[in-house]
Short mmCIF file of C-alpha atoms and ligand atoms in Angstrom, two decimals:
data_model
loop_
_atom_site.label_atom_id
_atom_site.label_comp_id
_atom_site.label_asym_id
_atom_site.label_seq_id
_atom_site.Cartn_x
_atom_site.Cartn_y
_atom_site.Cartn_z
CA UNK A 1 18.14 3.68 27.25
CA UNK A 2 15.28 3.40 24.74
CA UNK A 3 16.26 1.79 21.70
CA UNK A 4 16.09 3.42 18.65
CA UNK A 5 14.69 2.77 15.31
CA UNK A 6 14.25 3.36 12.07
CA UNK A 7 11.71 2.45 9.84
CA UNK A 8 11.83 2.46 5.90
CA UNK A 9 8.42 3.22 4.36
CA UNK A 10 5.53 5.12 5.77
CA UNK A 11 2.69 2.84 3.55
CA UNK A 12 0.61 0.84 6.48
CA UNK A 13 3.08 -1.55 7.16
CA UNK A 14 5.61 0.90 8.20
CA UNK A 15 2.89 3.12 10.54
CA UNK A 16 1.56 0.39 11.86
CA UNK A 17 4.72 -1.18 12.77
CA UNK A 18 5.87 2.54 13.90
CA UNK A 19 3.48 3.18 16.34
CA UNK A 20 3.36 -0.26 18.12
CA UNK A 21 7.23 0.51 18.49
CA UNK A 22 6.78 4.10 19.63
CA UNK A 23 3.53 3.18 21.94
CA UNK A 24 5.87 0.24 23.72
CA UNK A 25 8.42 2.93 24.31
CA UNK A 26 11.15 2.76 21.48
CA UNK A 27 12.56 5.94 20.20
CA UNK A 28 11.20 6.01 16.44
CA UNK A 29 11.79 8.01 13.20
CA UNK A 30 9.89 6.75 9.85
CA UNK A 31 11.74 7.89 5.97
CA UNK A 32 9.69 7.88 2.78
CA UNK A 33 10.90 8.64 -0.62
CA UNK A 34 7.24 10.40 -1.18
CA UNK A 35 6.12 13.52 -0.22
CA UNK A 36 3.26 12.30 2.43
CA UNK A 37 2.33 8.95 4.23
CA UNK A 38 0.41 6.54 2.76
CA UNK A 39 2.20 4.31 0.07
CA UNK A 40 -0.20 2.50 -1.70
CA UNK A 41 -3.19 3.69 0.00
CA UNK A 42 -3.55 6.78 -1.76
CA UNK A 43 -5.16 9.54 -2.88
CA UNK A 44 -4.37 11.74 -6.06
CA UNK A 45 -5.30 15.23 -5.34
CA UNK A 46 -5.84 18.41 -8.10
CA UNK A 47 -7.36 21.38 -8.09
CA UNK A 48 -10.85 20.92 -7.52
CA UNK A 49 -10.85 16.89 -7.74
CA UNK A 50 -9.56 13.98 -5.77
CA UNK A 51 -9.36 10.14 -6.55
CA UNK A 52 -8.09 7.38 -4.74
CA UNK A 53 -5.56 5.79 -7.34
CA UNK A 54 -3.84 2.73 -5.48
CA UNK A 55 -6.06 0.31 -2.83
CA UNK A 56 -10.06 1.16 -3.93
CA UNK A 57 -11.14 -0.45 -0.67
CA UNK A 58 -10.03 -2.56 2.34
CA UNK A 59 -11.85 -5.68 4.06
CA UNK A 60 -11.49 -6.89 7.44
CA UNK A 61 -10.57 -10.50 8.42
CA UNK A 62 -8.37 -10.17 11.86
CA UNK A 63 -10.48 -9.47 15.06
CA UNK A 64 -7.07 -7.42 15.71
CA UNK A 65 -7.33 -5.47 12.56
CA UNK A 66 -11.10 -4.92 13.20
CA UNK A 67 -9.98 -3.16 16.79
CA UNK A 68 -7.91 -0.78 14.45
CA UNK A 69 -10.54 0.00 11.94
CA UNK A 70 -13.31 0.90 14.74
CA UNK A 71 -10.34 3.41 16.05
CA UNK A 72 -10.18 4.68 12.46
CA UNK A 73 -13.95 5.12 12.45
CA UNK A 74 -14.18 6.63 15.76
CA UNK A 75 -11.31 9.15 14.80
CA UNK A 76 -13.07 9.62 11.26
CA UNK A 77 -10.90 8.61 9.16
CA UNK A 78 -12.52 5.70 7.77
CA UNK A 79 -16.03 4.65 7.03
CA UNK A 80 -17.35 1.37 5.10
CA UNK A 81 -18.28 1.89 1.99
CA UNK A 82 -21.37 -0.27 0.21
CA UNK A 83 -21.06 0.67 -3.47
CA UNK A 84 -23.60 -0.67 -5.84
CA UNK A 85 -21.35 -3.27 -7.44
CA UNK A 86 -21.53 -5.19 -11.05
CA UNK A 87 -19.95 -7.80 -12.64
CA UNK A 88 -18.99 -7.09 -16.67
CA UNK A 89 -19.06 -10.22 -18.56
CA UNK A 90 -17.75 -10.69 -21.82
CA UNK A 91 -20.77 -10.91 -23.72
CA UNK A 92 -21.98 -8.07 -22.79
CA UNK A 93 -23.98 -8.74 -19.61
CA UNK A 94 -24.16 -6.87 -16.53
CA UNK A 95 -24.68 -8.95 -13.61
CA UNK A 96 -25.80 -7.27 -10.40
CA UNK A 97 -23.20 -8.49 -7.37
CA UNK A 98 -25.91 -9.61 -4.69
CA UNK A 99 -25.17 -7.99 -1.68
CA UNK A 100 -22.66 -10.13 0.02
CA UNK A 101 -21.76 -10.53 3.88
CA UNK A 102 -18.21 -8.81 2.92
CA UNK A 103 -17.56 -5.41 4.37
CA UNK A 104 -15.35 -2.72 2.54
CA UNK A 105 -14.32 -0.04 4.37
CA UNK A 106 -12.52 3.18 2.67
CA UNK A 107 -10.40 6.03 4.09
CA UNK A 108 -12.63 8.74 5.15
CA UNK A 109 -12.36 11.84 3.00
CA UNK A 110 -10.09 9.87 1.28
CA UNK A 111 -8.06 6.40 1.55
CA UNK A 112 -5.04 7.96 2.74
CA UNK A 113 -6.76 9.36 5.83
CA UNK A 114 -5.91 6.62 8.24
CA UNK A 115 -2.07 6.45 7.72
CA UNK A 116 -2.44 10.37 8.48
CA UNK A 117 -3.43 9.49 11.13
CA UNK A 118 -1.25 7.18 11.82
CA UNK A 119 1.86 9.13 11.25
CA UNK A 120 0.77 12.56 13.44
CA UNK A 121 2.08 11.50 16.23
CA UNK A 122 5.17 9.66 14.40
CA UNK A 123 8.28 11.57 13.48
CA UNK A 124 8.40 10.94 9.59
CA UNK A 125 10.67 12.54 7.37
CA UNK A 126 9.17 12.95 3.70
CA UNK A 127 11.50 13.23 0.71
CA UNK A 128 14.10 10.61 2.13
CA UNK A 129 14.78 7.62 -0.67
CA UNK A 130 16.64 5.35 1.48
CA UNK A 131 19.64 3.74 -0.91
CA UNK A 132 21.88 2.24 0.95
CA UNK A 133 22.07 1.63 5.14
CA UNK A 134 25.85 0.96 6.79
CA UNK A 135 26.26 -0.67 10.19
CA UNK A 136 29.25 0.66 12.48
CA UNK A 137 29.77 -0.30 16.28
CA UNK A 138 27.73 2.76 17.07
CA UNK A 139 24.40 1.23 15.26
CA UNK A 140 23.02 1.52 11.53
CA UNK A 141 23.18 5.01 9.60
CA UNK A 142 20.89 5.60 6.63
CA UNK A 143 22.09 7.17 3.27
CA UNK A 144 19.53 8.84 1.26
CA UNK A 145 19.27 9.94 -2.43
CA UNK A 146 18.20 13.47 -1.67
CA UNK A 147 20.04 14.29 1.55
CA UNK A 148 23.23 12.33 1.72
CA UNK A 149 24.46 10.22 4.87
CA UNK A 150 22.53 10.66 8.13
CA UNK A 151 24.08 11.44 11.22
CA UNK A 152 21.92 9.28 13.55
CA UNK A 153 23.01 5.97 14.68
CA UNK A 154 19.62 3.56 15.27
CA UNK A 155 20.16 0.17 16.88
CA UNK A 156 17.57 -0.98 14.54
CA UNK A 157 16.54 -0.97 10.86
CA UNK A 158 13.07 -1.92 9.67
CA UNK A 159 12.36 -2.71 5.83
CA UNK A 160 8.51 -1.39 5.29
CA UNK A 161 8.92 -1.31 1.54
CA UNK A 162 8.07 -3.30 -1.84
CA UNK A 163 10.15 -6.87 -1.75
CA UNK A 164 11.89 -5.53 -5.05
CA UNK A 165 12.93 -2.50 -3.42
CA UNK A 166 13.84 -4.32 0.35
CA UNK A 167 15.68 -6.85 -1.54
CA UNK A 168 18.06 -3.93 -3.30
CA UNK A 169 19.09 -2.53 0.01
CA UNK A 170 19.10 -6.03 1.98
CA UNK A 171 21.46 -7.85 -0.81
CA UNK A 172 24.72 -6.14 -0.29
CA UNK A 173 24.20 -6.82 3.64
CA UNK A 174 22.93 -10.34 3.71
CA UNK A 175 23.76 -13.74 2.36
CA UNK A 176 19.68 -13.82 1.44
CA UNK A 177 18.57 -16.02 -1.53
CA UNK A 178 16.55 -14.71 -4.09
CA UNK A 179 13.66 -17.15 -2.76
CA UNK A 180 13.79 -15.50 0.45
CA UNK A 181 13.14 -12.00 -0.36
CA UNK A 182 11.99 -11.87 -4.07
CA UNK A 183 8.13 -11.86 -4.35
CA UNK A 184 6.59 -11.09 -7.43
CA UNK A 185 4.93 -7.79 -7.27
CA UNK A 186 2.56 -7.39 -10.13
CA UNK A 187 1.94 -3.81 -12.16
CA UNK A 188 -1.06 -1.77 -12.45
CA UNK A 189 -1.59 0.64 -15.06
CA UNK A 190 -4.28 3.13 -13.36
CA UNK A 191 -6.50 5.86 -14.97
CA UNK A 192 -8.42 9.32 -13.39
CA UNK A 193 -11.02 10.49 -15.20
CA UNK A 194 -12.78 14.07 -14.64
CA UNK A 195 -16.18 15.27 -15.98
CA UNK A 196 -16.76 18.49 -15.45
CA UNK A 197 -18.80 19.57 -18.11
CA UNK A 198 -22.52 19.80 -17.21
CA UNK A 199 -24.97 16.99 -18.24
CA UNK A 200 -22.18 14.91 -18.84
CA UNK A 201 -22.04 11.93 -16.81
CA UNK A 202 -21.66 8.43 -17.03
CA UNK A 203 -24.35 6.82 -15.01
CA UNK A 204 -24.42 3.04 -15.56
CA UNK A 205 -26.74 2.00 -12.49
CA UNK A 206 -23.42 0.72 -10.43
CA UNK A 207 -20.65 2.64 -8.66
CA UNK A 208 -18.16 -0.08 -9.28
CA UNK A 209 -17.47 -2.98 -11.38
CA UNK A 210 -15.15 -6.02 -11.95
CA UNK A 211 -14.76 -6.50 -15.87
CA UNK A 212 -14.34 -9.81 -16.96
CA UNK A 213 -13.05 -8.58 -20.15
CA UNK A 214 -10.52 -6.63 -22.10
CA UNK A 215 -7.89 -4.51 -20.80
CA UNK A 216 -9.85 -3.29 -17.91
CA UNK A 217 -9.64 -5.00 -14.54
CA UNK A 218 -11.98 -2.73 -12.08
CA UNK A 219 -13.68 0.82 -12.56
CA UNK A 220 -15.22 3.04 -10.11
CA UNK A 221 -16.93 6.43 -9.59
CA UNK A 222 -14.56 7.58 -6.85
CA UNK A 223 -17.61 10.03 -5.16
CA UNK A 224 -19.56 7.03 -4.27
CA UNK A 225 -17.39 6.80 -1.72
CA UNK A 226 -17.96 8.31 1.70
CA UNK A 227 -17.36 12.13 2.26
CA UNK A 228 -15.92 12.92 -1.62
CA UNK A 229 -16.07 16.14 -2.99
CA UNK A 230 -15.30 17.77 -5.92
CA UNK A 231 -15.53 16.80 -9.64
CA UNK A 232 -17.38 13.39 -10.66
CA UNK A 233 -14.33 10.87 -10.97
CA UNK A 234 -13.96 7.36 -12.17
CA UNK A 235 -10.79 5.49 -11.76
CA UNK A 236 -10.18 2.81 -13.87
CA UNK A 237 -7.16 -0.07 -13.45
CA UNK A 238 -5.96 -2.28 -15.64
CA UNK A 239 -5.78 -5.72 -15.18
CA UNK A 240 -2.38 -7.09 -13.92
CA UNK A 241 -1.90 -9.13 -17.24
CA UNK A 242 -2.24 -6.28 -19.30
CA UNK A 243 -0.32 -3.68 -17.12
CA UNK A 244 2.51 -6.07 -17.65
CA UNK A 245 2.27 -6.29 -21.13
CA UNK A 246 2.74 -2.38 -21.80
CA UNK A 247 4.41 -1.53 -18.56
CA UNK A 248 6.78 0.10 -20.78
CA UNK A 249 4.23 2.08 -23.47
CA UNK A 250 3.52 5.71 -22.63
CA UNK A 251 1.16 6.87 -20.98
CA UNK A 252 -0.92 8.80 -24.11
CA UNK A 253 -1.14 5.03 -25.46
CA UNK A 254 -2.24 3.95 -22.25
CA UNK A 255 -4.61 6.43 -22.16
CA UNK A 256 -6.17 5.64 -25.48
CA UNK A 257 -6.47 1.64 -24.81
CA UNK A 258 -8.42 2.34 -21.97
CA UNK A 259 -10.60 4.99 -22.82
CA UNK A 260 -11.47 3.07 -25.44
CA UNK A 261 -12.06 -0.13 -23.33
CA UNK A 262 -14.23 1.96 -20.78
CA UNK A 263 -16.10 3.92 -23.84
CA UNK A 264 -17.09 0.34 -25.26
CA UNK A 265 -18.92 0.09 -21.69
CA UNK A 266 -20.83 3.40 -22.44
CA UNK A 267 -19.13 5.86 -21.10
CA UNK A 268 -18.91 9.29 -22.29
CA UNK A 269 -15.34 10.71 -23.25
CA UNK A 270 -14.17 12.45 -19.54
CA UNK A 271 -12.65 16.02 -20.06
CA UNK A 272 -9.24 15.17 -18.04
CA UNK A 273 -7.32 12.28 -17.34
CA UNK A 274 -4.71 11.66 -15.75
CA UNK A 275 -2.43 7.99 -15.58
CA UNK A 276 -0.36 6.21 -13.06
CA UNK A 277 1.51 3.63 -13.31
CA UNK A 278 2.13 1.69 -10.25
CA UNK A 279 4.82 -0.52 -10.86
CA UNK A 280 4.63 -2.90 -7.85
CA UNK A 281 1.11 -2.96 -7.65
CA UNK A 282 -0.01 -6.21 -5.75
CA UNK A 283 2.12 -9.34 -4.35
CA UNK A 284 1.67 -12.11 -7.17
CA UNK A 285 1.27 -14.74 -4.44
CA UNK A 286 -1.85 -13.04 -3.08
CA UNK A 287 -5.32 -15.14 -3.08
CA UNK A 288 -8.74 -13.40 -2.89
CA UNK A 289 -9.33 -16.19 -0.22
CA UNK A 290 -7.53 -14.55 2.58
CA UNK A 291 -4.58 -17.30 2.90
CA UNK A 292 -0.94 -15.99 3.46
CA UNK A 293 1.33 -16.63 0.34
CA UNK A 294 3.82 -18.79 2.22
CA UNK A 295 6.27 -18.98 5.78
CA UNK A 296 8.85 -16.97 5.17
CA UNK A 297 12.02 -19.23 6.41
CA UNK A 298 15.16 -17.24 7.18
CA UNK A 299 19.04 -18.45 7.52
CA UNK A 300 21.14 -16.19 8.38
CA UNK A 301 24.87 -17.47 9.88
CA UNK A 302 23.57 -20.92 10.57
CA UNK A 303 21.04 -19.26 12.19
CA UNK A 304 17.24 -20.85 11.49
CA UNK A 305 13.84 -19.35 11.91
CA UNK A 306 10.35 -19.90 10.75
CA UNK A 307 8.50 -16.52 10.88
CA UNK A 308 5.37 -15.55 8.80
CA UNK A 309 3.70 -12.07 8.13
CA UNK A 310 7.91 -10.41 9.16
CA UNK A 311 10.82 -11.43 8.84
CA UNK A 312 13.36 -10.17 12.07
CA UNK A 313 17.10 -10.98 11.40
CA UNK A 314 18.33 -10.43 15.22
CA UNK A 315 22.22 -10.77 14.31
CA UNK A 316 22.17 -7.24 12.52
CA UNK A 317 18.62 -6.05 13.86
CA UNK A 318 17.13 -5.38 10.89
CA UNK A 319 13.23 -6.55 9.96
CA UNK A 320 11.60 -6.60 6.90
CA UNK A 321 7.67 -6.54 6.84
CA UNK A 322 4.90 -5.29 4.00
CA UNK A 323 1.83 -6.59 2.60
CA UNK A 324 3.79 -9.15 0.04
CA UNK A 325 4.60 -11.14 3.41
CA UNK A 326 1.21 -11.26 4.63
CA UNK A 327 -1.13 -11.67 1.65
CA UNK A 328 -1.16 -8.97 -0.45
CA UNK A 329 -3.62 -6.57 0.98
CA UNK A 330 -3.94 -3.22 3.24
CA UNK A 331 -5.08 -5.41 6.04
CA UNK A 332 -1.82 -8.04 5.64
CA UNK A 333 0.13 -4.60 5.65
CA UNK A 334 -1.14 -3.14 9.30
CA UNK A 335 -1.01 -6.53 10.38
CA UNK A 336 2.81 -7.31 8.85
CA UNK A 337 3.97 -4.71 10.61
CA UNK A 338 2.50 -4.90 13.82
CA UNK A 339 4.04 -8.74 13.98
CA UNK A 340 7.31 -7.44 13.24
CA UNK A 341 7.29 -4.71 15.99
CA UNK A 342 6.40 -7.42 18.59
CA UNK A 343 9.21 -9.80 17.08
CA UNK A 344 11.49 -6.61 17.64
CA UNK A 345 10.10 -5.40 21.13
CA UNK A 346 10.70 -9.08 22.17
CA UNK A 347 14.37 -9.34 20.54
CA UNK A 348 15.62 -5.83 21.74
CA UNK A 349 13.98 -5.94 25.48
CA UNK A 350 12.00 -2.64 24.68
CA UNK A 351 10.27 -0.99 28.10
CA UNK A 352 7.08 -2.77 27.67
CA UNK A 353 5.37 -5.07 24.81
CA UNK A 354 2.91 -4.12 22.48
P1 FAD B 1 3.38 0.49 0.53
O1 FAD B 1 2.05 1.09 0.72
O2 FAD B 1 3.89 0.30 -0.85
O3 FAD B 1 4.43 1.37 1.37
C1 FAD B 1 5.80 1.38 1.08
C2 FAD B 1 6.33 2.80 1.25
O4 FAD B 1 7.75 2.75 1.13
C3 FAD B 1 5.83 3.76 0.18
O5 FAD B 1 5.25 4.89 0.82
C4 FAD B 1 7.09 4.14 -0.61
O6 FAD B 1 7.08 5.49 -1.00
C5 FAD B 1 8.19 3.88 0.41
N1 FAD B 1 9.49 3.51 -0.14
C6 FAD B 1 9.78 2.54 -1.05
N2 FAD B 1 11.11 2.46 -1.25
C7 FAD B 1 11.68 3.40 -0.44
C8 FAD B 1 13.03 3.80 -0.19
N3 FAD B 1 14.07 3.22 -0.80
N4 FAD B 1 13.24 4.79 0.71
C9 FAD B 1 12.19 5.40 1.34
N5 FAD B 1 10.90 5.06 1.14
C10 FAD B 1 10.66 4.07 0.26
N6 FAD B 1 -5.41 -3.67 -1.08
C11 FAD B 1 -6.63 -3.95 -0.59
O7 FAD B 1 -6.73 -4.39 0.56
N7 FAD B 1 -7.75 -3.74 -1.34
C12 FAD B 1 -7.70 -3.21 -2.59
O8 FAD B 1 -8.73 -2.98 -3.23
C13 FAD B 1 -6.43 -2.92 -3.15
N8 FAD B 1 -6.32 -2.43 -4.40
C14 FAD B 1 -5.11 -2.00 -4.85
C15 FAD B 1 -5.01 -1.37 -6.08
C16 FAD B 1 -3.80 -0.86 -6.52
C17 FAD B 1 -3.72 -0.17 -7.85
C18 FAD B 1 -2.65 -0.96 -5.70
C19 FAD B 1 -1.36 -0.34 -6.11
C20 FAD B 1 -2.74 -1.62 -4.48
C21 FAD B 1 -3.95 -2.16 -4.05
N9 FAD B 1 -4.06 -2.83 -2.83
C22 FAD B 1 -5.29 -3.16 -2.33
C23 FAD B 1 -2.88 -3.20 -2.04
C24 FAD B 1 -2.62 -2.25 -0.86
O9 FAD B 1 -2.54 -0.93 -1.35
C25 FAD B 1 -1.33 -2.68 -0.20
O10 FAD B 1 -1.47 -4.01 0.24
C26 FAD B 1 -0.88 -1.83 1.00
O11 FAD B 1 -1.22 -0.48 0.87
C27 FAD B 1 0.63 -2.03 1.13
O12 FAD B 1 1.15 -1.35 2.25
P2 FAD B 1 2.71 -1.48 2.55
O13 FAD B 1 2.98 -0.60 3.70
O14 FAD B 1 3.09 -2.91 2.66
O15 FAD B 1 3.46 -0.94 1.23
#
């Protein structure tokens, strides 16, 4: 019989772990607290306005991460993006980023277009806020905040989620140390800003920046971005230090530090705004260099292994994968998961591999 599985978290980790379980044969149903795929790599949608509000961009490192993005592209859902991009110094100066050999890609109309795409052929149940999973002879059943205790028994659990958030459901089954599961995940305080009224734009010569400065981390005009439409947007984010700092401030405070921050820059006052907080924003271990944070080493009942990118515990069949294994970034995600289905699909003898 084909095993079945269930996976926690429908960000990229999850799909991507999803489908190479579903594709090898495995019977396969994906819960998410929110109300669509995507996680992290989002979009915020209104009225007549959209803005991507979590990842801004994704690179490409992995020749077997590149094969997924040119599927992306040929399914348009994904497109690179080469935004005119400046550096904000301090004292003032604008330095021009030279055009450099890296390639950013986005989600084409918007970043969460490839996990849609992802998840169409998946069976993924929105609204489910996994809190607490129970193992029986028959297999695992899942208990959720909104709908109570599932009926299905799967012969396999899979983790897709933030390591805070694994670690809550994972401690009450495992013997885990804090140092095996607990990764930093750092905060980002993020704004979208509308102008709508005519004439008024803020046109500083670049489409994106890194600020060097202030409270500000990166800002962006979200329609520079390949196949946008609707109002002019900017999204601006925090930097990590100061997200921390006033995690717990509300948001109309937010609002006004950073408005102010991005008005010093020259930009006029935006008629809406809206904030989000994104409380596990990035993995603190990640570099910009591309290296993994660490080997994840697991012991479970005497029981030693050295895995990195997943970790598979095949006593209880439950895996645990997610960018903050992997390096921090939408790439580390897709390829997280797709490590941990092949870990799985060689544990649990699925019909084929991936
Ligand atoms: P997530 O996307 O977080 O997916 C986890 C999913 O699990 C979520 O959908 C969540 O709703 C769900 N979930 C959590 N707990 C439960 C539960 N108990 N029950 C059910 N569902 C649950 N990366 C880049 O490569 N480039 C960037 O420029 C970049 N910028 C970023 C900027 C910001 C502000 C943020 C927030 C992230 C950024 N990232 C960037 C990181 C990138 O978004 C992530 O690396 C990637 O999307 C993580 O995917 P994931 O599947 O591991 O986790």
């Amino acid at each position: 019989t084909r095993p079945n599985i269930a996976v926690i978290g429908a960000g990229l980790a999850g799909l991507s772990c999803a489908r190479h379980l579903q594709d090898a044969g495995c019977r396969v149903t994906v819960f998410d607290k929110a109300r669509g795929p995507g996680g992290r790599m989002s979009t915020r949608r209104g009225d007549d306005w959209q803005c991507d509000h979590g990842a801004q961009y994704f690179t490409v490192r992995d020749n077997r991460f590149r094969d997924e993005v040119a599927r992306w592209e040929t399914a348009g859902v994904a497109a690179l993006w080469e935004p005119r991009l400046a550096v904000l110094e301090a004292d003032g100066s604008v330095a021009r980023k030279a055009p450099d050999s890296t390639a950013r890609f986005v989600g084409l109309p918007r970043m969460s277009a490839p996990a849609g795409w992802l998840a169409a052929n998946l069976r993924v149940h929105s609204g489910y806020t996994i809190v607490d999973m129970q193992h029986d002879r028959a297999g695992w059943r899942l208990h959720s905040k909104e709908h109570g205790v599932h009926d299905d028994r799967y012969d396999a659990v899979v983790l897709a989620i933030p390591a805070p958030q694994a670690t809550v459901l994972l401690q009450p089954l495992l013997p885990l140390t804090a140092r095996q599961t607990v990764t930093d995940m750092l905060p980002c305080w993020t704004l979208m800003l509308r102008y709508r009224t005519p004439g008024i734009r803020f046109a500083p010569g670049y489409d994106a920046a890194f600020v060097n400065h202030g409270p500000l981390g990166w800002i962006a005009r979200d329609g520079s971005k390949p196949g946008r439409q609707g109002s002019e947007t900017w999204v601006l984010q925090a930097t990590a230090g100061w997200s921390a700092q006033h995690l717990e401030d509300d948001s109309d405070s937010v609002i006004a530090a950073l408005l102010a921050a991005f008005a010093a820059l020259g930009a006029p006052p935006p008629d809406e705004v809206t904030a989000h907080r994104w409380r596990y924003a990035r993995a603190g271990g990640q570099q910009d260099n591309g290296q993994a944070i660490q080997q994840n080493h697991v012991d479970e009942d005497g029981e030693s292994a050295v895995l990195r990118e997943a970790i598979w515990l095949p006593a209880v069949r439950v895996g645990v994968c997610g960018d903050w294994l992997a390096g921090g970034r939408v790439e580390d995600a897709w390829l997280s998961g797709r490590t941990l289905a092949a870990q799985v699909l060689a544990s649990m003898a699925c019909a084929a591999s991936s």
